[in-house]
Amino acid sequence: MSANKDTYREDVDFQALALQFASFAKHLKPNGQLDFSDPEAVQELTKCLLQRDFRLSVELPNDRLCPPVPNRFNYILWVQSLLDTTSESYSDKYDPNRDVIGLDIGTGASCIYPLLGCAQRPRWRFGATDIDDKSLQYARENIARNDFKSRIRLLKTTPEGPLIPLKALGLESIDFTICNPPFYTSSEEMLSSATLKQRPPFSEIARNIPSLPRNLLPFPNTYTFDLSSSPSVTIATNLNILLSSLDLQWQYRPSIAAGIGFATKNVWSRASRRQLKQQKQAIVEDKDRVAKKEEGDEDEDGDQDEDEEMSSEEDKVALGFKIEIHRIRKTEDEDKEGTEVRIRWLKGKESVLFESFCGMVRRKLIG
């Protein structure tokens, strides 16, 4: 059963859940709240939420950690979104025909990530590893209980063995890994450790910490800048002129105000642009010495040829990117709209190259 992404946008209604599950109702306080210090109550909450929202049936041992369902589900949603925006088609949409294989390192007794992933996406499969025999026993039973034996492969590993044991799992490659290691072997150990800490955990995301110097942060994989002073059509025209002048592959679709491009190297530097200009001049000068091709050799389907050329360039690409032009409503004036250019890193390994490209596009468009 595929749950809605907004399933846990609001807090869980304990009283409504209690009406559906008598086993949970007996743990509810008179004021309708749950005692989260009671392991049995927390475990029953997890089991009932999995049953109600995903049609998943699980059994959990009392001496192993119990995973919070909303937190784990949000993690799966994040992975789904990440995969949907990094597909080979770059469509930014869920492809129901795409086969995906994930690896859950330290899956635990619940095996909750593979179970949620398989419940959400019919073509997802998982490898799941753990070093604890009891956790593996329960995980194996939970997999069988939900009829996922053909989609989730369980493997016992050792601390000395490979962290990503593809060969032992019978896998050639995987699309993603999940690792949420149990920092505590039991609830008692977790509570005991908490009493020794002098301050509570600090979990704020680094990018939202004002005191952290910007130069210590990695360049983002999505770069956005404002161009409200220019109409969207003008921005699109200037963007196409700019990228068409460079030695790279670029396709823009006006209907969605977005385009995708690929470069085999830094072709926007002064040296690269100078070299390209010289090459073009040489081609012009050689035209008179080159025999014209026969008309039968000309491409009959220009669009197909362009797609094939784009595909061949992707094989040796150093940078893949997507540029979108968005109309946005200005926060300071709700009646006024602005224009935002968003550049997303699709492919490549060099962050410096992407950062350089973003800086070049921003400078050229802003003028």
PDB file of C-alpha atoms in Angstrom, residues 8 18 53 70 76 80 96 103 110 114 123 130 142 149 172 187 204 221 236-237 248 268 270 303 317 340 351 359:
ATOM      1  CA  TYR A   8       2.403  12.446   8.851  1.00  0.00           C
ATOM      2  CA  ALA A  18      -7.116   3.856  19.581  1.00  0.00           C
ATOM      3  CA  ASP A  53      -1.017   3.269   6.930  1.00  0.00           C
ATOM      4  CA  PRO A  70       6.879   8.935  10.778  1.00  0.00           C
ATOM      5  CA  ILE A  76      11.926   6.904   2.439  1.00  0.00           C
ATOM      6  CA  GLN A  80      12.109   8.607  -3.442  1.00  0.00           C
ATOM      7  CA  PRO A  96       6.636   3.406 -12.312  1.00  0.00           C
ATOM      8  CA  LEU A 103      20.821  -1.484   0.400  1.00  0.00           C
ATOM      9  CA  SER A 110      12.018  -4.370  12.157  1.00  0.00           C
ATOM     10  CA  PRO A 114      13.042  -2.158   3.107  1.00  0.00           C
ATOM     11  CA  ARG A 123       9.493  -2.134  -8.490  1.00  0.00           C
ATOM     12  CA  ASP A 130      22.962  -6.881   9.974  1.00  0.00           C
ATOM     13  CA  ASN A 142       8.837  -9.705   9.109  1.00  0.00           C
ATOM     14  CA  LYS A 149      10.890 -12.629   0.300  1.00  0.00           C
ATOM     15  CA  GLU A 172      26.050  -6.099  -9.519  1.00  0.00           C
ATOM     16  CA  SER A 187      16.530   1.448  25.302  1.00  0.00           C
ATOM     17  CA  GLU A 204      20.193  21.760  13.516  1.00  0.00           C
ATOM     18  CA  ASN A 221      23.811  21.066  -5.822  1.00  0.00           C
ATOM     19  CA  ALA A 236      15.099  32.420 -21.809  1.00  0.00           C
ATOM     20  CA  THR A 237      16.267  34.123 -24.997  1.00  0.00           C
ATOM     21  CA  LEU A 248      28.198  21.908 -25.211  1.00  0.00           C
ATOM     22  CA  TRP A 268      33.017  28.607 -20.818  1.00  0.00           C
ATOM     23  CA  ARG A 270      38.157  32.460 -21.961  1.00  0.00           C
ATOM     24  CA  ASP A 303      15.143  15.458 -33.906  1.00  0.00           C
ATOM     25  CA  VAL A 317      30.084  14.111 -19.813  1.00  0.00           C
ATOM     26  CA  GLU A 340      14.074  33.067 -10.408  1.00  0.00           C
ATOM     27  CA  SER A 351      31.815  20.425  -7.622  1.00  0.00           C
ATOM     28  CA  GLY A 359      28.915  31.729 -11.634  1.00  0.00           C
TER      29      GLY A 359
END
